[in-house]
mmCIF file with all atom_site columns, C-alpha atoms in Angstrom:
data_model
loop_
_atom_site.group_PDB
_atom_site.id
_atom_site.type_symbol
_atom_site.label_atom_id
_atom_site.label_alt_id
_atom_site.label_comp_id
_atom_site.label_asym_id
_atom_site.label_entity_id
_atom_site.label_seq_id
_atom_site.pdbx_PDB_ins_code
_atom_site.Cartn_x
_atom_site.Cartn_y
_atom_site.Cartn_z
_atom_site.occupancy
_atom_site.B_iso_or_equiv
_atom_site.pdbx_formal_charge
_atom_site.auth_seq_id
_atom_site.auth_comp_id
_atom_site.auth_asym_id
_atom_site.auth_atom_id
_atom_site.pdbx_PDB_model_num
ATOM 1  C CA . LEU A 1 1  ? 125.745 129.537 106.381 1.00 56.00 ? 29  LEU A CA 1
ATOM 2  C CA . ALA A 1 2  ? 127.529 131.039 109.243 1.00 68.00 ? 30  ALA A CA 1
ATOM 3  C CA . GLY A 1 3  ? 126.377 134.422 110.365 1.00 72.00 ? 31  GLY A CA 1
ATOM 4  C CA . GLY A 1 4  ? 123.021 134.095 108.379 1.00 78.00 ? 32  GLY A CA 1
ATOM 5  C CA . GLY A 1 5  ? 124.499 135.866 105.324 1.00 84.00 ? 33  GLY A CA 1
ATOM 6  C CA . ILE A 1 6  ? 122.704 136.053 101.825 1.00 85.00 ? 34  ILE A CA 1
ATOM 7  C CA . VAL A 1 7  ? 123.869 133.875 98.955  1.00 83.00 ? 35  VAL A CA 1
ATOM 8  C CA . ARG A 1 8  ? 123.111 135.110 95.419  1.00 88.00 ? 36  ARG A CA 1
ATOM 9  C CA . LEU A 1 9  ? 122.911 132.533 92.927  1.00 90.00 ? 37  LEU A CA 1
ATOM 10 C CA . PRO A 1 10 ? 121.985 134.168 89.541  1.00 93.00 ? 38  PRO A CA 1
ATOM 11 C CA . GLY A 1 11 ? 120.546 131.485 87.044  1.00 93.00 ? 39  GLY A CA 1
ATOM 12 C CA . ARG A 1 12 ? 120.483 128.793 89.671  1.00 92.00 ? 40  ARG A CA 1
ATOM 13 C CA . ALA A 1 13 ? 117.759 127.185 91.583  1.00 87.00 ? 41  ALA A CA 1
ATOM 14 C CA . ILE A 1 14 ? 117.805 125.656 95.081  1.00 83.00 ? 42  ILE A CA 1
ATOM 15 C CA . ILE A 1 15 ? 115.728 122.591 95.361  1.00 81.00 ? 43  ILE A CA 1
ATOM 16 C CA . PRO A 1 16 ? 114.850 120.411 98.570  1.00 80.00 ? 44  PRO A CA 1
ATOM 17 C CA . SER A 1 17 ? 116.207 116.896 98.570  1.00 82.00 ? 45  SER A CA 1
ATOM 18 C CA . PHE A 1 18 ? 113.793 113.914 98.332  1.00 87.00 ? 46  PHE A CA 1
ATOM 19 C CA . VAL A 1 19 ? 112.846 111.732 101.310 1.00 88.00 ? 47  VAL A CA 1
ATOM 20 C CA . ASN A 1 20 ? 111.521 108.472 100.392 1.00 86.00 ? 48  ASN A CA 1
ATOM 21 C CA . ALA A 1 21 ? 109.015 108.180 103.353 1.00 86.00 ? 49  ALA A CA 1
ATOM 22 C CA . HIS A 1 22 ? 107.737 104.733 102.811 1.00 84.00 ? 50  HIS A CA 1
ATOM 23 C CA . THR A 1 23 ? 109.877 102.041 101.378 1.00 85.00 ? 51  THR A CA 1
ATOM 24 C CA . LEU A 1 24 ? 110.539 98.388  101.638 1.00 88.00 ? 52  LEU A CA 1
ATOM 25 C CA . LEU A 1 25 ? 114.194 98.200  100.601 1.00 90.00 ? 53  LEU A CA 1
ATOM 26 C CA . ALA A 1 26 ? 114.560 94.570  100.114 1.00 89.00 ? 54  ALA A CA 1
ATOM 27 C CA . MET A 1 27 ? 111.510 94.266  97.948  1.00 88.00 ? 55  MET A CA 1
ATOM 28 C CA . GLN A 1 28 ? 112.721 96.555  95.222  1.00 86.00 ? 56  GLN A CA 1
ATOM 29 C CA . ARG A 1 29 ? 113.545 93.827  93.006  1.00 86.00 ? 57  ARG A CA 1
ATOM 30 C CA . LEU A 1 30 ? 109.750 92.773  92.952  1.00 89.00 ? 58  LEU A CA 1
ATOM 31 C CA . HIS A 1 31 ? 108.749 95.910  91.305  1.00 86.00 ? 59  HIS A CA 1
ATOM 32 C CA . GLY A 1 32 ? 106.581 95.308  88.282  1.00 89.00 ? 60  GLY A CA 1
ATOM 33 C CA . ILE A 1 33 ? 105.551 91.749  89.142  1.00 90.00 ? 61  ILE A CA 1
ATOM 34 C CA . ALA A 1 34 ? 101.831 91.461  88.200  1.00 90.00 ? 62  ALA A CA 1
ATOM 35 C CA . ASP A 1 35 ? 101.253 95.341  88.640  1.00 86.00 ? 63  ASP A CA 1
ATOM 36 C CA . ASP A 1 36 ? 98.008  94.577  86.463  1.00 92.00 ? 64  ASP A CA 1
ATOM 37 C CA . VAL A 1 37 ? 96.138  92.763  89.257  1.00 93.00 ? 65  VAL A CA 1
ATOM 38 C CA . ALA A 1 38 ? 93.928  93.869  91.976  1.00 95.00 ? 66  ALA A CA 1
ATOM 39 C CA . HIS A 1 39 ? 96.151  94.613  95.252  1.00 92.00 ? 67  HIS A CA 1
ATOM 40 C CA . ALA A 1 40 ? 94.863  91.675  97.359  1.00 94.00 ? 68  ALA A CA 1
ATOM 41 C CA . ALA A 1 41 ? 95.603  89.008  94.560  1.00 94.00 ? 69  ALA A CA 1
ATOM 42 C CA . TRP A 1 42 ? 98.913  90.938  93.783  1.00 92.00 ? 70  TRP A CA 1
ATOM 43 C CA . ARG A 1 43 ? 100.023 90.347  97.400  1.00 92.00 ? 71  ARG A CA 1
ATOM 44 C CA . SER A 1 44 ? 98.628  86.876  98.094  1.00 95.00 ? 72  SER A CA 1
ATOM 45 C CA . ASP A 1 45 ? 98.960  85.285  94.868  1.00 95.00 ? 73  ASP A CA 1
ATOM 46 C CA . HIS A 1 46 ? 102.277 87.064  93.409  1.00 94.00 ? 74  HIS A CA 1
ATOM 47 C CA . ILE A 1 47 ? 104.352 88.728  96.106  1.00 93.00 ? 75  ILE A CA 1
ATOM 48 C CA . TRP A 1 48 ? 104.010 86.550  99.048  1.00 94.00 ? 76  TRP A CA 1
ATOM 49 C CA . PRO A 1 49 ? 105.087 83.389  97.127  1.00 95.00 ? 77  PRO A CA 1
ATOM 50 C CA . VAL A 1 50 ? 108.070 85.074  95.998  1.00 94.00 ? 78  VAL A CA 1
ATOM 51 C CA . GLU A 1 51 ? 109.006 86.563  99.309  1.00 92.00 ? 79  GLU A CA 1
ATOM 52 C CA . ASP A 1 52 ? 108.629 83.205  100.933 1.00 95.00 ? 80  ASP A CA 1
ATOM 53 C CA . ARG A 1 53 ? 111.264 81.787  98.571  1.00 95.00 ? 81  ARG A CA 1
ATOM 54 C CA . MET A 1 54 ? 113.747 84.748  99.219  1.00 94.00 ? 82  MET A CA 1
ATOM 55 C CA . GLY A 1 55 ? 116.968 84.057  101.075 1.00 95.00 ? 83  GLY A CA 1
ATOM 56 C CA . GLU A 1 56 ? 119.385 86.382  102.881 1.00 94.00 ? 84  GLU A CA 1
ATOM 57 C CA . ASP A 1 57 ? 121.319 87.102  99.621  1.00 95.00 ? 85  ASP A CA 1
ATOM 58 C CA . ASP A 1 58 ? 118.088 88.265  97.810  1.00 93.00 ? 86  ASP A CA 1
ATOM 59 C CA . VAL A 1 59 ? 117.042 90.575  100.641 1.00 92.00 ? 87  VAL A CA 1
ATOM 60 C CA . LEU A 1 60 ? 120.836 92.038  100.670 1.00 93.00 ? 88  LEU A CA 1
ATOM 61 C CA . ALA A 1 61 ? 120.978 92.359  96.875  1.00 93.00 ? 89  ALA A CA 1
ATOM 62 C CA . GLY A 1 62 ? 117.383 94.075  96.797  1.00 92.00 ? 90  GLY A CA 1
ATOM 63 C CA . THR A 1 63 ? 118.316 96.426  99.493  1.00 92.00 ? 91  THR A CA 1
ATOM 64 C CA . ARG A 1 64 ? 121.578 97.371  97.819  1.00 93.00 ? 92  ARG A CA 1
ATOM 65 C CA . LEU A 1 65 ? 119.902 97.898  94.612  1.00 92.00 ? 93  LEU A CA 1
ATOM 66 C CA . ALA A 1 66 ? 117.293 100.154 96.340  1.00 91.00 ? 94  ALA A CA 1
ATOM 67 C CA . LEU A 1 67 ? 119.677 102.231 98.129  1.00 92.00 ? 95  LEU A CA 1
ATOM 68 C CA . LEU A 1 68 ? 121.617 102.744 94.693  1.00 93.00 ? 96  LEU A CA 1
ATOM 69 C CA . GLU A 1 69 ? 118.409 103.617 93.072  1.00 90.00 ? 97  GLU A CA 1
ATOM 70 C CA . ASP A 1 70 ? 117.382 106.033 95.929  1.00 89.00 ? 98  ASP A CA 1
ATOM 71 C CA . GLU A 1 71 ? 120.869 107.927 95.733  1.00 89.00 ? 99  GLU A CA 1
ATOM 72 C CA . ILE A 1 72 ? 120.791 108.123 91.895  1.00 91.00 ? 100 ILE A CA 1
ATOM 73 C CA . SER A 1 73 ? 117.346 109.581 91.953  1.00 87.00 ? 101 SER A CA 1
ATOM 74 C CA . GLY A 1 74 ? 118.145 112.333 94.598  1.00 85.00 ? 102 GLY A CA 1
ATOM 75 C CA . HIS A 1 75 ? 116.848 110.921 97.749  1.00 87.00 ? 103 HIS A CA 1
ATOM 76 C CA . GLN A 1 76 ? 118.661 112.146 100.796 1.00 87.00 ? 104 GLN A CA 1
ATOM 77 C CA . GLY A 1 77 ? 116.775 110.086 103.481 1.00 89.00 ? 105 GLY A CA 1
ATOM 78 C CA . LEU A 1 78 ? 114.359 107.235 103.533 1.00 89.00 ? 106 LEU A CA 1
ATOM 79 C CA . VAL A 1 79 ? 112.170 105.196 106.058 1.00 89.00 ? 107 VAL A CA 1
ATOM 80 C CA . ASP A 1 80 ? 112.523 101.648 105.535 1.00 88.00 ? 108 ASP A CA 1
ATOM 81 C CA . ARG A 1 81 ? 109.498 99.339  106.893 1.00 79.00 ? 109 ARG A CA 1
ATOM 82 C CA . PRO A 1 82 ? 110.611 95.996  108.150 1.00 70.00 ? 110 PRO A CA 1
#
């Protein structure tokens, strides 16, 4: 608002946007894989073998899907990890 005026919005709520502060965009497609095992086994026995077989097209598709998911769920920003 220019000039710092007050805007009255009866019956409305102003809700801050969401920021996904820790994400691995390309890995979105791996959600739900072996999520019932211990973390170390999940990584070494399930996730890393799949990651080793992922190509450039898989990474691009996962990234696009994750960005769409973030947009639909109301995220306004994100921090991707390499």
